[in-house]
PDB file of C-alpha atoms in Angstrom:
ATOM      1  CA  MET R  38       0.000   0.000   0.000  1.00 87.00           C
ATOM      2  CA  GLU R  39       1.345   3.420  -0.934  1.00 92.00           C
ATOM      3  CA  ILE R  40       0.717   6.313   1.443  1.00 94.00           C
ATOM      4  CA  ALA R  41       1.269   9.854   0.255  1.00 94.00           C
ATOM      5  CA  THR R  42       3.517  11.797   2.598  1.00 90.00           C
ATOM      6  CA  THR R  43       5.401  15.078   2.749  1.00 87.00           C
ATOM      7  CA  SER R  44       8.501  15.795   4.843  1.00 85.00           C
ATOM      8  CA  VAL R  45      10.097  19.150   5.622  1.00 87.00           C
ATOM      9  CA  MET R  46      13.429  19.121   7.469  1.00 84.00           C
ATOM     10  CA  GLN R  47      14.567  22.446   8.990  1.00 84.00           C
ATOM     11  CA  ALA R  48      17.794  23.089  10.894  1.00 81.00           C
ATOM     12  CA  ILE R  49      16.756  25.326  13.805  1.00 81.00           C
ATOM     13  CA  TYR R  50      18.954  27.726  15.745  1.00 80.00           C
ATOM     14  CA  PRO R  51      22.277  26.473  14.389  1.00 84.00           C
ATOM     15  CA  ALA R  52      25.642  27.682  15.662  1.00 89.00           C
ATOM     16  CA  PHE R  53      28.371  28.581  13.164  1.00 93.00           C
ATOM     17  CA  VAL R  54      32.178  28.761  13.381  1.00 95.00           C
ATOM     18  CA  LEU R  55      34.337  30.542  10.800  1.00 95.00           C
ATOM     19  CA  HIS R  56      38.081  29.766  10.742  1.00 96.00           C
ATOM     20  CA  LYS R  57      39.719  32.454   8.649  1.00 96.00           C
ATOM     21  CA  HIS R  58      43.443  32.783   7.936  1.00 96.00           C
ATOM     22  CA  TRP R  59      45.031  36.155   7.222  1.00 96.00           C
ATOM     23  CA  ASP R  60      48.291  36.304   5.270  1.00 96.00           C
ATOM     24  CA  MET R  61      49.292  39.602   6.860  1.00 96.00           C
ATOM     25  CA  PRO R  62      52.155  41.863   5.678  1.00 95.00           C
ATOM     26  CA  GLU R  63      55.652  41.017   6.907  1.00 95.00           C
ATOM     27  CA  GLY R  64      56.232  42.272  10.439  1.00 96.00           C
ATOM     28  CA  PHE R  65      52.537  42.680  11.294  1.00 97.00           C
ATOM     29  CA  ASN R  66      52.224  39.645  13.566  1.00 97.00           C
ATOM     30  CA  ASP R  67      55.537  40.316  15.320  1.00 97.00           C
ATOM     31  CA  ARG R  68      54.582  43.935  16.013  1.00 97.00           C
ATOM     32  CA  LEU R  69      51.095  42.977  17.196  1.00 97.00           C
ATOM     33  CA  TYR R  70      52.611  40.278  19.418  1.00 97.00           C
ATOM     34  CA  ALA R  71      54.976  42.807  20.995  1.00 97.00           C
ATOM     35  CA  LEU R  72      52.147  45.258  21.698  1.00 97.00           C
ATOM     36  CA  ALA R  73      49.921  42.504  23.101  1.00 96.00           C
ATOM     37  CA  LYS R  74      52.774  41.202  25.275  1.00 95.00           C
ATOM     38  CA  ASP R  75      53.218  44.661  26.783  1.00 94.00           C
ATOM     39  CA  ASP R  76      49.459  45.007  27.178  1.00 93.00           C
ATOM     40  CA  THR R  77      49.214  41.664  28.986  1.00 92.00           C
ATOM     41  CA  GLU R  78      51.984  42.564  31.398  1.00 91.00           C
ATOM     42  CA  ARG R  79      50.539  46.012  32.140  1.00 90.00           C
ATOM     43  CA  ASN R  80      47.042  44.685  32.753  1.00 90.00           C
ATOM     44  CA  ARG R  81      47.784  41.726  34.988  1.00 88.00           C
ATOM     45  CA  ILE R  82      45.959  42.056  38.292  1.00 88.00           C
ATOM     46  CA  THR R  83      48.168  43.525  41.017  1.00 86.00           C
ATOM     47  CA  ASP R  84      45.368  44.721  43.315  1.00 86.00           C
ATOM     48  CA  PRO R  85      42.475  42.234  43.660  1.00 84.00           C
ATOM     49  CA  ARG R  86      40.310  45.087  45.017  1.00 88.00           C
ATOM     50  CA  ASP R  87      40.465  46.906  41.681  1.00 89.00           C
ATOM     51  CA  PRO R  88      36.836  47.072  40.469  1.00 90.00           C
ATOM     52  CA  ARG R  89      38.024  46.343  36.895  1.00 88.00           C
ATOM     53  CA  ALA R  90      39.453  42.966  37.962  1.00 89.00           C
ATOM     54  CA  SER R  91      38.364  39.914  35.948  1.00 86.00           C
ATOM     55  CA  GLY R  92      39.823  36.632  37.167  1.00 83.00           C
ATOM     56  CA  ASP R  93      42.302  36.327  40.026  1.00 83.00           C
ATOM     57  CA  MET R  94      45.992  36.811  40.739  1.00 81.00           C
ATOM     58  CA  SER R  95      46.801  33.091  40.887  1.00 84.00           C
ATOM     59  CA  ASN R  96      46.945  32.513  37.133  1.00 84.00           C
ATOM     60  CA  HIS R  97      47.686  34.085  33.773  1.00 84.00           C
ATOM     61  CA  LEU R  98      44.005  34.597  32.923  1.00 85.00           C
ATOM     62  CA  GLY R  99      43.618  37.245  35.608  1.00 86.00           C
ATOM     63  CA  HIS R 100      43.559  40.726  34.073  1.00 88.00           C
ATOM     64  CA  LEU R 101      41.922  44.125  34.332  1.00 87.00           C
ATOM     65  CA  ARG R 102      38.977  44.949  32.106  1.00 88.00           C
ATOM     66  CA  HIS R 103      40.248  47.374  29.499  1.00 91.00           C
ATOM     67  CA  ASN R 104      40.202  47.869  25.728  1.00 94.00           C
ATOM     68  CA  PHE R 105      43.425  46.922  23.966  1.00 94.00           C
ATOM     69  CA  LEU R 106      42.141  48.566  20.785  1.00 95.00           C
ATOM     70  CA  MET R 107      42.013  51.931  22.549  1.00 94.00           C
ATOM     71  CA  ASP R 108      44.815  51.641  25.118  1.00 88.00           C
ATOM     72  CA  SER R 109      47.539  50.918  22.534  1.00 81.00           C
ATOM     73  CA  LYS R 110      48.075  53.337  19.656  1.00 85.00           C
ATOM     74  CA  ASP R 111      49.810  51.840  16.619  1.00 93.00           C
ATOM     75  CA  PRO R 112      48.947  51.259  12.938  1.00 95.00           C
ATOM     76  CA  VAL R 113      48.759  47.502  13.506  1.00 96.00           C
ATOM     77  CA  ILE R 114      45.995  48.041  16.086  1.00 96.00           C
ATOM     78  CA  ALA R 115      43.970  49.934  13.501  1.00 96.00           C
ATOM     79  CA  MET R 116      44.565  47.084  11.038  1.00 97.00           C
ATOM     80  CA  LEU R 117      43.516  44.492  13.645  1.00 97.00           C
ATOM     81  CA  ALA R 118      40.232  46.352  14.148  1.00 97.00           C
ATOM     82  CA  GLN R 119      39.673  46.486  10.390  1.00 97.00           C
ATOM     83  CA  ILE R 120      40.266  42.768   9.811  1.00 96.00           C
ATOM     84  CA  ALA R 121      38.033  41.949  12.798  1.00 97.00           C
ATOM     85  CA  ALA R 122      35.244  44.041  11.250  1.00 97.00           C
ATOM     86  CA  ALA R 123      35.807  42.268   7.927  1.00 96.00           C
ATOM     87  CA  GLY R 124      35.622  38.893   9.707  1.00 96.00           C
ATOM     88  CA  VAL R 125      32.325  39.833  11.366  1.00 97.00           C
ATOM     89  CA  ARG R 126      30.803  40.949   8.059  1.00 97.00           C
ATOM     90  CA  GLU R 127      31.991  37.810   6.267  1.00 97.00           C
ATOM     91  CA  TYR R 128      30.575  35.626   9.047  1.00 96.00           C
ATOM     92  CA  LEU R 129      27.183  37.344   8.840  1.00 97.00           C
ATOM     93  CA  GLN R 130      27.134  36.984   5.064  1.00 97.00           C
ATOM     94  CA  LEU R 131      28.111  33.306   5.068  1.00 94.00           C
ATOM     95  CA  ALA R 132      25.945  32.263   8.015  1.00 94.00           C
ATOM     96  CA  TYR R 133      22.846  34.388   7.485  1.00 95.00           C
ATOM     97  CA  GLY R 134      23.116  35.986   4.049  1.00 95.00           C
ATOM     98  CA  TYR R 135      23.080  39.353   5.835  1.00 96.00           C
ATOM     99  CA  ASP R 136      25.147  42.287   4.523  1.00 96.00           C
ATOM    100  CA  HIS R 137      25.841  44.391   7.614  1.00 96.00           C
ATOM    101  CA  ALA R 138      26.562  48.000   6.679  1.00 91.00           C
ATOM    102  CA  GLY R 139      26.220  49.476  10.178  1.00 92.00           C
ATOM    103  CA  GLU R 140      28.777  50.158  12.887  1.00 95.00           C
ATOM    104  CA  ILE R 141      30.508  47.409  14.875  1.00 97.00           C
ATOM    105  CA  ARG R 142      31.455  48.223  18.466  1.00 96.00           C
ATOM    106  CA  MET R 143      34.584  46.420  19.681  1.00 97.00           C
ATOM    107  CA  MET R 144      36.826  45.774  22.638  1.00 96.00           C
ATOM    108  CA  ALA R 145      39.789  43.434  22.916  1.00 96.00           C
ATOM    109  CA  ASP R 146      41.869  41.733  25.573  1.00 92.00           C
ATOM    110  CA  SER R 147      45.218  39.978  25.207  1.00 93.00           C
ATOM    111  CA  PHE R 148      46.092  36.531  26.553  1.00 92.00           C
ATOM    112  CA  TRP R 149      49.742  35.452  26.584  1.00 93.00           C
ATOM    113  CA  GLN R 150      50.425  31.813  27.431  1.00 93.00           C
ATOM    114  CA  ARG R 151      54.011  30.656  28.034  1.00 93.00           C
ATOM    115  CA  ARG R 152      55.404  27.204  28.733  1.00 93.00           C
ATOM    116  CA  ALA R 153      58.240  28.758  30.774  1.00 94.00           C
ATOM    117  CA  GLN R 154      55.593  30.004  33.200  1.00 91.00           C
ATOM    118  CA  ARG R 155      53.562  26.762  33.013  1.00 92.00           C
ATOM    119  CA  GLU R 156      50.729  28.639  31.309  1.00 90.00           C
ATOM    120  CA  ASN R 157      50.357  26.420  28.224  1.00 90.00           C
ATOM    121  CA  LEU R 158      47.459  24.450  29.700  1.00 91.00           C
ATOM    122  CA  GLY R 159      44.715  26.144  27.672  1.00 89.00           C
ATOM    123  CA  ILE R 160      41.688  28.214  28.684  1.00 90.00           C
ATOM    124  CA  HIS R 161      38.698  26.926  30.653  1.00 89.00           C
ATOM    125  CA  THR R 162      35.228  26.577  29.139  1.00 91.00           C
ATOM    126  CA  HIS R 163      33.335  29.861  28.970  1.00 92.00           C
ATOM    127  CA  ALA R 164      31.022  31.962  26.800  1.00 94.00           C
ATOM    128  CA  HIS R 165      30.446  35.664  26.105  1.00 94.00           C
ATOM    129  CA  PRO R 166      26.666  36.014  26.463  1.00 92.00           C
ATOM    130  CA  GLN R 167      26.757  39.837  26.293  1.00 93.00           C
ATOM    131  CA  THR R 168      28.743  39.804  23.042  1.00 96.00           C
ATOM    132  CA  ASP R 169      27.196  39.342  19.607  1.00 97.00           C
ATOM    133  CA  ILE R 170      30.265  37.973  17.791  1.00 98.00           C
ATOM    134  CA  VAL R 171      33.808  37.095  18.904  1.00 97.00           C
ATOM    135  CA  CYS R 172      36.813  37.353  16.560  1.00 97.00           C
ATOM    136  CA  THR R 173      39.874  35.760  18.166  1.00 97.00           C
ATOM    137  CA  TYR R 174      43.128  36.525  16.338  1.00 98.00           C
ATOM    138  CA  TYR R 175      46.432  34.679  16.892  1.00 97.00           C
ATOM    139  CA  PRO R 176      49.556  36.722  16.078  1.00 97.00           C
ATOM    140  CA  ARG R 177      51.844  34.008  17.466  1.00 96.00           C
ATOM    141  CA  VAL R 178      51.439  30.238  17.884  1.00 95.00           C
ATOM    142  CA  MET R 179      54.653  28.303  18.628  1.00 95.00           C
ATOM    143  CA  LEU R 180      54.293  24.513  18.753  1.00 94.00           C
ATOM    144  CA  ASP R 181      57.133  22.029  19.096  1.00 93.00           C
ATOM    145  CA  ALA R 182      58.274  20.339  15.887  1.00 94.00           C
ATOM    146  CA  ASP R 183      57.446  16.957  17.443  1.00 94.00           C
ATOM    147  CA  CYS R 184      54.130  18.067  18.952  1.00 94.00           C
ATOM    148  CA  PRO R 185      51.672  15.130  18.691  1.00 93.00           C
ATOM    149  CA  ASP R 186      49.088  15.512  15.971  1.00 92.00           C
ATOM    150  CA  THR R 187      46.084  15.361  18.290  1.00 87.00           C
ATOM    151  CA  SER R 188      43.576  18.029  19.310  1.00 80.00           C
ATOM    152  CA  LEU R 189      44.500  17.479  22.974  1.00 88.00           C
ATOM    153  CA  HIS R 190      48.139  18.534  22.482  1.00 92.00           C
ATOM    154  CA  ARG R 191      47.984  21.341  19.907  1.00 93.00           C
ATOM    155  CA  GLY R 192      45.853  23.941  21.645  1.00 92.00           C
ATOM    156  CA  ALA R 193      42.688  23.336  19.665  1.00 93.00           C
ATOM    157  CA  VAL R 194      39.773  25.687  20.275  1.00 94.00           C
ATOM    158  CA  ARG R 195      36.728  23.534  21.070  1.00 93.00           C
ATOM    159  CA  PHE R 196      33.099  24.540  20.627  1.00 93.00           C
ATOM    160  CA  TYR R 197      30.288  22.827  22.510  1.00 91.00           C
ATOM    161  CA  ASP R 198      26.624  22.346  21.701  1.00 88.00           C
ATOM    162  CA  PRO R 199      24.903  25.428  23.198  1.00 87.00           C
ATOM    163  CA  ALA R 200      21.738  23.341  23.637  1.00 84.00           C
ATOM    164  CA  GLY R 201      23.629  21.065  26.026  1.00 82.00           C
ATOM    165  CA  ILE R 202      22.501  17.902  24.244  1.00 80.00           C
ATOM    166  CA  GLY R 203      25.970  16.480  23.773  1.00 72.00           C
ATOM    167  CA  LYS R 204      26.975  13.566  21.568  1.00 75.00           C
ATOM    168  CA  ARG R 205      24.370  11.655  19.589  1.00 79.00           C
ATOM    169  CA  LEU R 206      25.130   7.948  19.301  1.00 83.00           C
ATOM    170  CA  TRP R 207      23.934   7.605  15.716  1.00 84.00           C
ATOM    171  CA  PRO R 208      26.170   8.687  12.807  1.00 84.00           C
ATOM    172  CA  CYS R 209      25.539  11.996  11.059  1.00 83.00           C
ATOM    173  CA  TRP R 210      26.034  12.002   7.289  1.00 87.00           C
ATOM    174  CA  ASN R 211      24.267  15.341   6.827  1.00 85.00           C
ATOM    175  CA  PRO R 212      26.849  17.642   5.195  1.00 84.00           C
ATOM    176  CA  GLU R 213      24.896  20.704   6.363  1.00 80.00           C
ATOM    177  CA  ALA R 214      25.232  19.960  10.081  1.00 81.00           C
ATOM    178  CA  TYR R 215      27.840  18.933  12.672  1.00 81.00           C
ATOM    179  CA  VAL R 216      26.479  16.806  15.501  1.00 76.00           C
ATOM    180  CA  GLY R 217      28.970  13.957  15.460  1.00 67.00           C
ATOM    181  CA  GLY R 218      30.919  14.530  18.653  1.00 72.00           C
ATOM    182  CA  GLY R 219      31.110  16.140  22.058  1.00 77.00           C
ATOM    183  CA  TRP R 220      32.816  19.168  20.560  1.00 86.00           C
ATOM    184  CA  TYR R 221      33.889  20.728  17.287  1.00 89.00           C
ATOM    185  CA  SER R 222      37.558  21.743  17.262  1.00 91.00           C
ATOM    186  CA  VAL R 223      39.666  24.242  15.306  1.00 93.00           C
ATOM    187  CA  GLU R 224      43.454  24.298  15.489  1.00 94.00           C
ATOM    188  CA  PRO R 225      44.639  27.920  15.332  1.00 95.00           C
ATOM    189  CA  GLN R 226      47.916  28.869  13.689  1.00 94.00           C
ATOM    190  CA  THR R 227      49.758  32.163  13.433  1.00 96.00           C
ATOM    191  CA  GLY R 228      47.454  34.404  11.409  1.00 96.00           C
ATOM    192  CA  SER R 229      44.281  32.511  12.337  1.00 96.00           C
ATOM    193  CA  MET R 230      41.052  34.321  13.144  1.00 96.00           C
ATOM    194  CA  VAL R 231      38.251  32.246  14.668  1.00 96.00           C
ATOM    195  CA  VAL R 232      34.821  33.902  14.403  1.00 97.00           C
ATOM    196  CA  PHE R 233      31.735  32.728  16.299  1.00 96.00           C
ATOM    197  CA  GLU R 234      28.764  34.020  18.252  1.00 97.00           C
ATOM    198  CA  GLY R 235      29.411  34.888  21.872  1.00 97.00           C
ATOM    199  CA  TYR R 236      26.775  32.613  23.402  1.00 96.00           C
ATOM    200  CA  VAL R 237      28.506  29.427  22.143  1.00 94.00           C
ATOM    201  CA  PRO R 238      30.474  27.662  24.933  1.00 94.00           C
ATOM    202  CA  HIS R 239      34.139  27.170  24.031  1.00 95.00           C
ATOM    203  CA  ASP R 240      37.568  26.491  25.491  1.00 94.00           C
ATOM    204  CA  SER R 241      41.088  25.623  24.336  1.00 94.00           C
ATOM    205  CA  THR R 242      43.319  22.685  25.137  1.00 94.00           C
ATOM    206  CA  TYR R 243      46.844  22.267  26.421  1.00 93.00           C
ATOM    207  CA  PHE R 244      49.498  22.866  23.764  1.00 93.00           C
ATOM    208  CA  GLU R 245      53.063  21.531  23.491  1.00 93.00           C
ATOM    209  CA  GLY R 246      54.961  24.626  22.507  1.00 93.00           C
ATOM    210  CA  GLU R 247      56.853  27.651  23.766  1.00 94.00           C
ATOM    211  CA  GLU R 248      54.108  30.253  23.721  1.00 95.00           C
ATOM    212  CA  ARG R 249      50.872  31.448  22.217  1.00 95.00           C
ATOM    213  CA  MET R 250      49.290  34.887  22.026  1.00 95.00           C
ATOM    214  CA  CYS R 251      45.594  35.241  21.337  1.00 95.00           C
ATOM    215  CA  ILE R 252      43.584  38.447  21.112  1.00 96.00           C
ATOM    216  CA  PRO R 253      39.812  38.026  21.412  1.00 96.00           C
ATOM    217  CA  VAL R 254      37.960  40.970  19.861  1.00 97.00           C
ATOM    218  CA  LEU R 255      34.442  41.188  21.304  1.00 97.00           C
ATOM    219  CA  CYS R 256      32.050  42.733  18.773  1.00 97.00           C
ATOM    220  CA  ASN R 257      28.518  44.072  19.067  1.00 96.00           C
ATOM    221  CA  LEU R 258      26.454  45.139  16.076  1.00 96.00           C
ATOM    222  CA  GLU R 259      24.691  48.477  15.944  1.00 94.00           C
ATOM    223  CA  LEU R 260      21.306  47.761  14.368  1.00 94.00           C
ATOM    224  CA  PRO R 261      18.191  49.892  13.827  1.00 92.00           C
ATOM    225  CA  ASN R 262      16.133  47.538  15.989  1.00 91.00           C
ATOM    226  CA  SER R 263      18.634  47.288  18.879  1.00 89.00           C
ATOM    227  CA  HIS R 264      17.415  47.993  22.405  1.00 89.00           C
ATOM    228  CA  CYS R 265      18.000  51.615  23.364  1.00 88.00           C
ATOM    229  CA  LYS R 266      19.123  51.303  26.979  1.00 90.00           C
ATOM    230  CA  VAL R 267      20.119  54.397  28.943  1.00 92.00           C
ATOM    231  CA  GLY R 268      21.543  54.730  32.457  1.00 94.00           C
ATOM    232  CA  LEU R 269      19.348  55.939  35.335  1.00 95.00           C
ATOM    233  CA  ARG R 270      21.374  59.125  35.827  1.00 95.00           C
ATOM    234  CA  ASP R 271      20.950  60.051  32.165  1.00 92.00           C
ATOM    235  CA  ILE R 272      17.228  59.323  32.321  1.00 90.00           C
ATOM    236  CA  LEU R 273      16.773  61.504  35.413  1.00 90.00           C
ATOM    237  CA  ALA R 274      18.854  64.292  33.894  1.00 90.00           C
ATOM    238  CA  ALA R 275      16.723  64.225  30.736  1.00 87.00           C
ATOM    239  CA  GLN R 276      13.539  64.315  32.790  1.00 87.00           C
ATOM    240  CA  ARG R 277      14.739  67.266  34.867  1.00 84.00           C
ATOM    241  CA  GLU R 278      15.283  69.213  31.675  1.00 72.00           C
ATOM    242  CA  GLY R 279      11.586  68.781  30.925  1.00 67.00           C
ATOM    243  CA  GLY R 280      10.582  70.889  33.934  1.00 62.00           C
ATOM    244  CA  PRO R 281       8.183  70.126  36.829  1.00 63.00           C
ATOM    245  CA  HIS R 282       5.040  68.142  36.144  1.00 59.00           C
ATOM    246  CA  GLY R 283       3.175  68.423  39.405  1.00 53.00           C
ATOM    247  CA  LEU R 284       4.792  65.521  41.312  1.00 55.00           C
TER     248      LEU R 284
END
């Protein structure tokens, strides 16, 4: 017996990851590394009572909240901001078919990991829920020549299912989707830019190498339909300018 049927398969709320490599001009990565190295050293936490503190003094991830793109003034910083904006626009075009012509607001931190200081153990799992899109750029990645060719030794960036479902036990042969494992990994190299949405949980693994510098650029889109939030003091000041209203 034949039964007429219709099926519609829709991928809902997917997460995307763009691994982009920039073949930057000679000297760019070395200069950016030097600036980021200085930035990391200057912004390590020395006073845990500082209200800008993020992290703690016991490890290399402790730093003060600042904006590397504004605190350091150099042509390579301007170029970093431009390639981050280009990465965001390419991501939006590839993932959503959206051509963003508006402004992109950015801030950046610098994270320097050194084997000599026993800091090459990776970065713990986290997300950036208040950030639209993250562009992490790597001006320096130094792995040993005999570093094992596994994602657990080469500092892979791992992305986890934001729905928290985890690994499915059945195989996935759908070329439009990745659901085949506990995480999706990207191995960054010097010149890599990894672009993804801030809500996606991610971390990075231990790496066998001398050092690695990564610069996450946190990007928010300015859109016509964005929420227009204003601080209480500004609201009260605007209302005072309107004069008394009998209250």
